[in-house]
mmCIF file of C-alpha atoms in Angstrom:
data_model
loop_
_atom_site.group_PDB
_atom_site.id
_atom_site.type_symbol
_atom_site.label_atom_id
_atom_site.label_comp_id
_atom_site.label_asym_id
_atom_site.label_seq_id
_atom_site.Cartn_x
_atom_site.Cartn_y
_atom_site.Cartn_z
ATOM 1 C CA MET O 1353 -2.970 14.444 10.597
ATOM 2 C CA ALA O 1354 -3.110 13.112 7.033
ATOM 3 C CA LEU O 1355 -1.031 9.978 6.508
ATOM 4 C CA LEU O 1356 -2.005 9.694 2.826
ATOM 5 C CA GLU O 1357 -2.868 12.610 0.542
ATOM 6 C CA ILE O 1358 -4.262 12.201 -2.968
ATOM 7 C CA LEU O 1359 -4.051 15.431 -4.944
ATOM 8 C CA GLY O 1360 -5.657 15.830 -8.378
ATOM 9 C CA LEU O 1361 -5.034 12.205 -9.340
ATOM 10 C CA THR O 1362 -5.972 11.240 -12.915
ATOM 11 C CA LYS O 1363 -5.486 7.988 -14.851
ATOM 12 C CA ASN O 1364 -6.510 7.231 -18.429
ATOM 13 C CA PHE O 1365 -6.604 3.976 -20.358
ATOM 14 C CA GLY O 1366 -6.749 5.025 -23.988
ATOM 15 C CA GLY O 1367 -9.884 7.125 -24.320
ATOM 16 C CA LEU O 1368 -11.283 5.959 -20.985
ATOM 17 C CA THR O 1369 -10.705 8.068 -17.877
ATOM 18 C CA ALA O 1370 -10.670 5.611 -14.965
ATOM 19 C CA VAL O 1371 -9.816 8.189 -12.269
ATOM 20 C CA HIS O 1372 -10.392 11.894 -12.799
ATOM 21 C CA ASN O 1373 -8.946 14.738 -10.716
ATOM 22 C CA LEU O 1374 -9.417 12.849 -7.472
ATOM 23 C CA ASN O 1375 -8.690 14.546 -4.145
ATOM 24 C CA PHE O 1376 -8.959 12.971 -0.705
ATOM 25 C CA HIS O 1377 -6.901 12.065 2.347
ATOM 26 C CA VAL O 1378 -6.629 9.307 4.933
ATOM 27 C CA ASP O 1379 -5.865 10.457 8.470
ATOM 28 C CA SER O 1380 -3.453 8.536 10.651
ATOM 29 C CA GLY O 1381 -5.314 5.920 12.687
ATOM 30 C CA GLU O 1382 -8.637 6.113 10.854
ATOM 31 C CA LEU O 1383 -10.516 3.643 8.675
ATOM 32 C CA LEU O 1384 -11.672 5.089 5.365
ATOM 33 C CA SER O 1385 -13.961 3.064 3.104
ATOM 34 C CA VAL O 1386 -14.161 3.575 -0.654
ATOM 35 C CA ILE O 1387 -17.455 2.584 -2.271
ATOM 36 C CA GLY O 1388 -18.946 2.815 -5.719
ATOM 37 C CA PRO O 1389 -20.479 0.691 -8.482
ATOM 38 C CA ASN O 1390 -18.391 -1.670 -10.611
ATOM 39 C CA GLY O 1391 -16.157 0.300 -12.956
ATOM 40 C CA SER O 1392 -16.121 3.406 -10.777
ATOM 41 C CA GLY O 1393 -12.322 3.408 -10.440
ATOM 42 C CA LYS O 1394 -11.848 1.903 -6.972
ATOM 43 C CA THR O 1395 -9.284 -0.788 -7.777
ATOM 44 C CA THR O 1396 -7.542 1.529 -10.244
ATOM 45 C CA LEU O 1397 -7.156 3.960 -7.358
ATOM 46 C CA PHE O 1398 -5.510 1.274 -5.198
ATOM 47 C CA ASN O 1399 -3.214 0.351 -8.099
ATOM 48 C CA LEU O 1400 -2.152 3.992 -8.367
ATOM 49 C CA ILE O 1401 -1.506 4.323 -4.631
ATOM 50 C CA THR O 1402 0.603 1.141 -4.575
ATOM 51 C CA GLY O 1403 2.606 1.861 -7.730
ATOM 52 C CA PHE O 1404 1.114 -0.723 -10.081
ATOM 53 C CA TYR O 1405 -0.060 2.136 -12.324
ATOM 54 C CA GLU O 1406 1.503 5.522 -12.951
ATOM 55 C CA PRO O 1407 -0.904 8.470 -12.902
ATOM 56 C CA LYS O 1408 -1.351 10.710 -15.915
ATOM 57 C CA SER O 1409 -1.341 13.663 -13.532
ATOM 58 C CA GLY O 1410 -1.661 14.458 -9.860
ATOM 59 C CA ARG O 1411 0.349 13.662 -6.754
ATOM 60 C CA ILE O 1412 0.497 11.063 -4.005
ATOM 61 C CA ARG O 1413 1.980 12.024 -0.648
ATOM 62 C CA PHE O 1414 2.544 9.535 2.164
ATOM 63 C CA ASN O 1415 3.718 10.332 5.672
ATOM 64 C CA GLY O 1416 4.782 13.776 4.454
ATOM 65 C CA ASN O 1417 6.822 12.452 1.513
ATOM 66 C CA GLU O 1418 6.184 12.654 -2.226
ATOM 67 C CA ILE O 1419 5.844 9.079 -3.542
ATOM 68 C CA THR O 1420 4.231 9.686 -6.941
ATOM 69 C CA GLY O 1421 5.674 7.276 -9.497
ATOM 70 C CA PHE O 1422 7.271 4.905 -6.972
ATOM 71 C CA LYS O 1423 7.252 1.190 -7.863
ATOM 72 C CA PRO O 1424 5.251 -1.377 -5.821
ATOM 73 C CA HIS O 1425 8.274 -2.626 -3.848
ATOM 74 C CA GLN O 1426 9.189 0.984 -2.980
ATOM 75 C CA MET O 1427 5.640 1.669 -1.788
ATOM 76 C CA ALA O 1428 5.793 -1.456 0.390
ATOM 77 C CA ARG O 1429 9.119 -0.425 1.898
ATOM 78 C CA HIS O 1430 7.689 3.004 2.723
ATOM 79 C CA GLY O 1431 4.868 1.349 4.678
ATOM 80 C CA ILE O 1432 1.944 0.790 2.302
ATOM 81 C CA GLY O 1433 0.577 -2.769 2.298
ATOM 82 C CA ARG O 1434 -2.343 -4.177 0.347
ATOM 83 C CA THR O 1435 -4.513 -7.128 -0.509
ATOM 84 C CA PHE O 1436 -6.130 -7.750 -3.879
ATOM 85 C CA GLN O 1437 -9.726 -8.183 -5.016
ATOM 86 C CA ARG O 1438 -8.889 -11.718 -6.110
ATOM 87 C CA THR O 1439 -7.246 -13.407 -3.140
ATOM 88 C CA THR O 1440 -3.524 -13.639 -3.940
ATOM 89 C CA ILE O 1441 -1.692 -16.381 -2.078
ATOM 90 C CA PHE O 1442 0.888 -19.057 -2.896
ATOM 91 C CA LYS O 1443 -1.510 -21.994 -2.993
ATOM 92 C CA LYS O 1444 1.078 -24.795 -3.061
ATOM 93 C CA ASN O 1445 2.954 -23.427 -0.041
ATOM 94 C CA SER O 1446 1.989 -23.806 3.594
ATOM 95 C CA VAL O 1447 0.133 -21.099 5.464
ATOM 96 C CA LEU O 1448 3.293 -20.300 7.436
ATOM 97 C CA GLU O 1449 5.446 -20.142 4.293
ATOM 98 C CA ASN O 1450 3.027 -17.638 2.746
ATOM 99 C CA VAL O 1451 3.499 -15.236 5.649
ATOM 100 C CA ILE O 1452 7.282 -15.716 5.576
ATOM 101 C CA ILE O 1453 7.282 -14.753 1.882
ATOM 102 C CA GLY O 1454 5.460 -11.538 2.797
ATOM 103 C CA HIS O 1455 7.975 -10.829 5.538
ATOM 104 C CA ARG O 1456 10.990 -11.183 3.190
ATOM 105 C CA LEU O 1457 10.658 -7.518 2.238
ATOM 106 C CA HIS O 1458 12.195 -6.680 5.606
ATOM 107 C CA THR O 1459 14.973 -9.245 5.839
ATOM 108 C CA ARG O 1460 18.611 -8.304 5.390
ATOM 109 C CA THR O 1461 20.021 -11.662 4.286
ATOM 110 C CA GLY O 1462 22.359 -11.308 1.321
ATOM 111 C CA VAL O 1463 22.848 -13.795 -1.495
ATOM 112 C CA TRP O 1464 25.925 -15.437 0.102
ATOM 113 C CA GLY O 1465 24.264 -15.678 3.477
ATOM 114 C CA ALA O 1466 21.291 -17.439 1.917
ATOM 115 C CA ILE O 1467 23.515 -19.876 0.001
ATOM 116 C CA PHE O 1468 25.918 -20.800 2.814
ATOM 117 C CA LYS O 1469 23.447 -20.560 5.712
ATOM 118 C CA THR O 1470 25.676 -18.391 7.878
ATOM 119 C CA PRO O 1471 24.903 -18.060 11.619
ATOM 120 C CA ALA O 1472 23.440 -14.623 10.933
ATOM 121 C CA THR O 1473 21.204 -16.130 8.262
ATOM 122 C CA ARG O 1474 19.979 -18.881 10.592
ATOM 123 C CA ARG O 1475 19.250 -16.368 13.358
ATOM 124 C CA GLU O 1476 17.316 -14.189 10.953
ATOM 125 C CA GLU O 1477 15.327 -17.146 9.617
ATOM 126 C CA GLN O 1478 14.317 -18.054 13.167
ATOM 127 C CA LYS O 1479 13.200 -14.485 13.853
ATOM 128 C CA VAL O 1480 11.208 -14.462 10.610
ATOM 129 C CA LYS O 1481 9.409 -17.680 11.607
ATOM 130 C CA GLU O 1482 8.643 -16.289 15.057
ATOM 131 C CA LYS O 1483 7.241 -13.098 13.555
ATOM 132 C CA ALA O 1484 5.181 -15.061 11.027
ATOM 133 C CA ARG O 1485 3.664 -17.133 13.842
ATOM 134 C CA GLU O 1486 2.823 -13.949 15.771
ATOM 135 C CA ILE O 1487 0.953 -12.664 12.728
ATOM 136 C CA LEU O 1488 -0.859 -15.978 12.241
ATOM 137 C CA THR O 1489 -1.914 -15.834 15.895
ATOM 138 C CA PHE O 1490 -3.181 -12.283 15.335
ATOM 139 C CA VAL O 1491 -5.348 -13.255 12.340
ATOM 140 C CA GLY O 1492 -6.518 -16.536 13.899
ATOM 141 C CA LEU O 1493 -4.665 -19.013 11.686
ATOM 142 C CA LEU O 1494 -1.872 -20.379 13.871
ATOM 143 C CA ASP O 1495 -3.575 -23.780 14.127
ATOM 144 C CA ARG O 1496 -3.372 -24.069 10.321
ATOM 145 C CA GLU O 1497 0.260 -23.013 9.859
ATOM 146 C CA ASN O 1498 1.296 -26.335 8.308
ATOM 147 C CA GLN O 1499 -1.701 -26.727 6.021
ATOM 148 C CA THR O 1500 -1.279 -26.106 2.302
ATOM 149 C CA ALA O 1501 -2.862 -22.754 1.482
ATOM 150 C CA GLU O 1502 -5.094 -24.154 -1.274
ATOM 151 C CA ASN O 1503 -6.712 -26.536 1.237
ATOM 152 C CA ILE O 1504 -8.009 -23.929 3.676
ATOM 153 C CA THR O 1505 -11.423 -22.265 3.360
ATOM 154 C CA GLN O 1506 -12.075 -19.120 1.332
ATOM 155 C CA GLU O 1507 -12.549 -17.164 4.552
ATOM 156 C CA ALA O 1508 -9.221 -18.466 5.869
ATOM 157 C CA GLN O 1509 -7.546 -17.556 2.565
ATOM 158 C CA LYS O 1510 -8.829 -14.004 3.044
ATOM 159 C CA ARG O 1511 -7.274 -13.964 6.508
ATOM 160 C CA LEU O 1512 -4.040 -15.344 5.047
ATOM 161 C CA SER O 1513 -3.847 -12.630 2.391
ATOM 162 C CA ILE O 1514 -4.302 -10.039 5.147
ATOM 163 C CA ALA O 1515 -1.581 -11.772 7.192
ATOM 164 C CA MET O 1516 0.793 -11.577 4.205
ATOM 165 C CA ALA O 1517 0.123 -7.852 3.903
ATOM 166 C CA LEU O 1518 0.631 -7.365 7.652
ATOM 167 C CA ALA O 1519 3.979 -9.171 7.370
ATOM 168 C CA THR O 1520 5.338 -6.232 5.350
ATOM 169 C CA GLY O 1521 4.953 -4.018 8.439
ATOM 170 C CA PRO O 1522 2.537 -1.462 6.948
ATOM 171 C CA LYS O 1523 1.628 1.911 8.390
ATOM 172 C CA LEU O 1524 -1.277 2.007 5.901
ATOM 173 C CA LEU O 1525 -3.123 -1.147 4.848
ATOM 174 C CA LEU O 1526 -5.300 -1.152 1.727
ATOM 175 C CA LEU O 1527 -7.891 -3.959 1.667
ATOM 176 C CA ASP O 1528 -9.628 -4.609 -1.667
ATOM 177 C CA GLU O 1529 -12.969 -6.288 -0.885
ATOM 178 C CA PRO O 1530 -11.856 -8.205 2.226
ATOM 179 C CA THR O 1531 -15.221 -10.003 2.438
ATOM 180 C CA GLY O 1532 -15.513 -10.818 -1.277
ATOM 181 C CA GLY O 1533 -16.533 -14.437 -1.861
ATOM 182 C CA VAL O 1534 -17.161 -15.014 1.857
ATOM 183 C CA ASN O 1535 -20.550 -16.289 2.982
ATOM 184 C CA PHE O 1536 -22.879 -14.217 5.137
ATOM 185 C CA GLU O 1537 -22.132 -16.129 8.337
ATOM 186 C CA GLU O 1538 -18.378 -15.503 8.038
ATOM 187 C CA ILE O 1539 -18.506 -11.725 7.517
ATOM 188 C CA ASP O 1540 -18.675 -10.879 11.238
ATOM 189 C CA GLY O 1541 -15.349 -12.598 11.914
ATOM 190 C CA LEU O 1542 -13.627 -10.557 9.198
ATOM 191 C CA ILE O 1543 -15.237 -7.364 10.507
ATOM 192 C CA GLU O 1544 -13.758 -8.103 13.924
ATOM 193 C CA LEU O 1545 -10.331 -8.764 12.381
ATOM 194 C CA VAL O 1546 -10.390 -5.429 10.550
ATOM 195 C CA LYS O 1547 -11.347 -3.647 13.784
ATOM 196 C CA LYS O 1548 -8.507 -5.453 15.557
ATOM 197 C CA ILE O 1549 -6.029 -4.265 12.907
ATOM 198 C CA GLN O 1550 -7.145 -0.665 13.350
ATOM 199 C CA ALA O 1551 -6.957 -0.985 17.142
ATOM 200 C CA SER O 1552 -3.339 -2.155 16.765
ATOM 201 C CA GLY O 1553 -2.451 1.255 15.324
ATOM 202 C CA ILE O 1554 -2.539 0.547 11.579
ATOM 203 C CA THR O 1555 -4.404 2.989 9.344
ATOM 204 C CA LEU O 1556 -6.807 1.358 6.897
ATOM 205 C CA CYS O 1557 -8.384 2.183 3.550
ATOM 206 C CA ILE O 1558 -10.912 -0.379 2.335
ATOM 207 C CA ILE O 1559 -12.809 -1.058 -0.876
ATOM 208 C CA GLU O 1560 -16.004 -2.826 0.070
ATOM 209 C CA HIS O 1561 -19.374 -3.579 -1.543
ATOM 210 C CA LYS O 1562 -21.116 -5.019 1.499
ATOM 211 C CA MET O 1563 -22.774 -1.993 3.068
ATOM 212 C CA ARG O 1564 -23.301 -3.843 6.331
ATOM 213 C CA MET O 1565 -19.530 -3.880 6.747
ATOM 214 C CA VAL O 1566 -19.035 -0.298 5.553
ATOM 215 C CA MET O 1567 -21.604 1.024 8.022
ATOM 216 C CA ASN O 1568 -20.133 -1.063 10.854
ATOM 217 C CA ILE O 1569 -16.442 -0.218 10.612
ATOM 218 C CA SER O 1570 -15.882 3.081 8.794
ATOM 219 C CA ASP O 1571 -14.841 6.390 10.317
ATOM 220 C CA ARG O 1572 -15.376 8.072 6.951
ATOM 221 C CA VAL O 1573 -16.567 6.974 3.519
ATOM 222 C CA ILE O 1574 -15.880 8.323 0.033
ATOM 223 C CA ALA O 1575 -18.076 7.340 -2.905
ATOM 224 C CA LEU O 1576 -16.808 7.183 -6.480
ATOM 225 C CA ASN O 1577 -18.675 7.086 -9.764
ATOM 226 C CA HIS O 1578 -17.063 7.141 -13.199
ATOM 227 C CA GLY O 1579 -13.706 7.828 -11.570
ATOM 228 C CA GLU O 1580 -14.849 10.936 -9.720
ATOM 229 C CA LYS O 1581 -15.622 11.508 -6.046
ATOM 230 C CA ILE O 1582 -19.334 12.178 -5.714
ATOM 231 C CA ALA O 1583 -19.604 12.221 -1.915
ATOM 232 C CA GLU O 1584 -17.577 12.107 1.274
ATOM 233 C CA GLY O 1585 -18.680 11.911 4.900
ATOM 234 C CA THR O 1586 -19.654 9.692 7.793
ATOM 235 C CA PRO O 1587 -21.363 6.376 7.040
ATOM 236 C CA GLN O 1588 -24.702 7.905 8.034
ATOM 237 C CA GLU O 1589 -24.187 10.907 5.745
ATOM 238 C CA ILE O 1590 -23.240 8.668 2.822
ATOM 239 C CA ALA O 1591 -26.204 6.343 3.385
ATOM 240 C CA GLY O 1592 -28.544 9.322 3.034
ATOM 241 C CA ASN O 1593 -26.752 11.021 0.123
ATOM 242 C CA GLU O 1594 -28.976 11.214 -2.976
ATOM 243 C CA LYS O 1595 -26.069 11.003 -5.430
ATOM 244 C CA VAL O 1596 -24.780 7.854 -3.754
ATOM 245 C CA ILE O 1597 -28.228 6.284 -3.582
ATOM 246 C CA LYS O 1598 -28.743 6.947 -7.289
ATOM 247 C CA ALA O 1599 -25.289 5.761 -8.386
ATOM 248 C CA TYR O 1600 -24.696 2.826 -6.085
ATOM 249 C CA LEU O 1601 -27.230 1.924 -3.435
ATOM 250 C CA GLY O 1602 -30.343 1.959 -5.594
ATOM 251 C CA THR O 1603 -33.623 3.575 -4.704
ATOM 252 C CA ARG O 1604 -33.416 2.686 -1.039
ATOM 253 C CA TYR O 1605 -30.725 1.675 1.434
ATOM 254 C CA VAL O 1606 -31.041 -1.536 3.383
ATOM 255 C CA ALA O 1607 -28.608 -1.927 6.309
#
């Protein structure tokens, strides 16, 4: 069953068409990877799905509901979480505080409760901390909860950005280059984390350039070029697709 449906989606920036008449779906429980050369429209697509951009035309349906034109906070509340190509964290805050900030989307504390620290507020704050620590345990960062986020490694910052997205309670998680800037030896750990997220029941859609990761984790792959879908299929089908090889992989594919 399709959790996310993209129907005829188009986005222009002046005379440039970044995404053109795009159609695809993400089934509940699967991991779909989106590949393509730089400038092919991948991040623009994520910005459309999460409400940072409004489409010129087309529709976005999520969990059976029309969500076209919703704002980012509305998308998050409906169950769409994301990370960004450039790791977005609060560098001066602790690792734990970063996850708590992500979790605030789901707290019910009102302004007066926050000011006067009512019993209900204190109980909720304790629950939020407990949940944040559960998420840090899940992503392998609990031992760094009190460290300032800017002082942890790039790989750990990637894990933290994923933890912040998980704190919003997503049904669908969009990961924009989760291994970007991470050295070769650290990729396997992030691959295992992504697999763990999928095994927990969260549906994933991933933008990724490292074909080793795409081939290892994907149920399906779609390839974009100049804002259009040029191929869709299993990792093996995509690896052997002539259009993809020409547009993105070069003259030969190396696993």
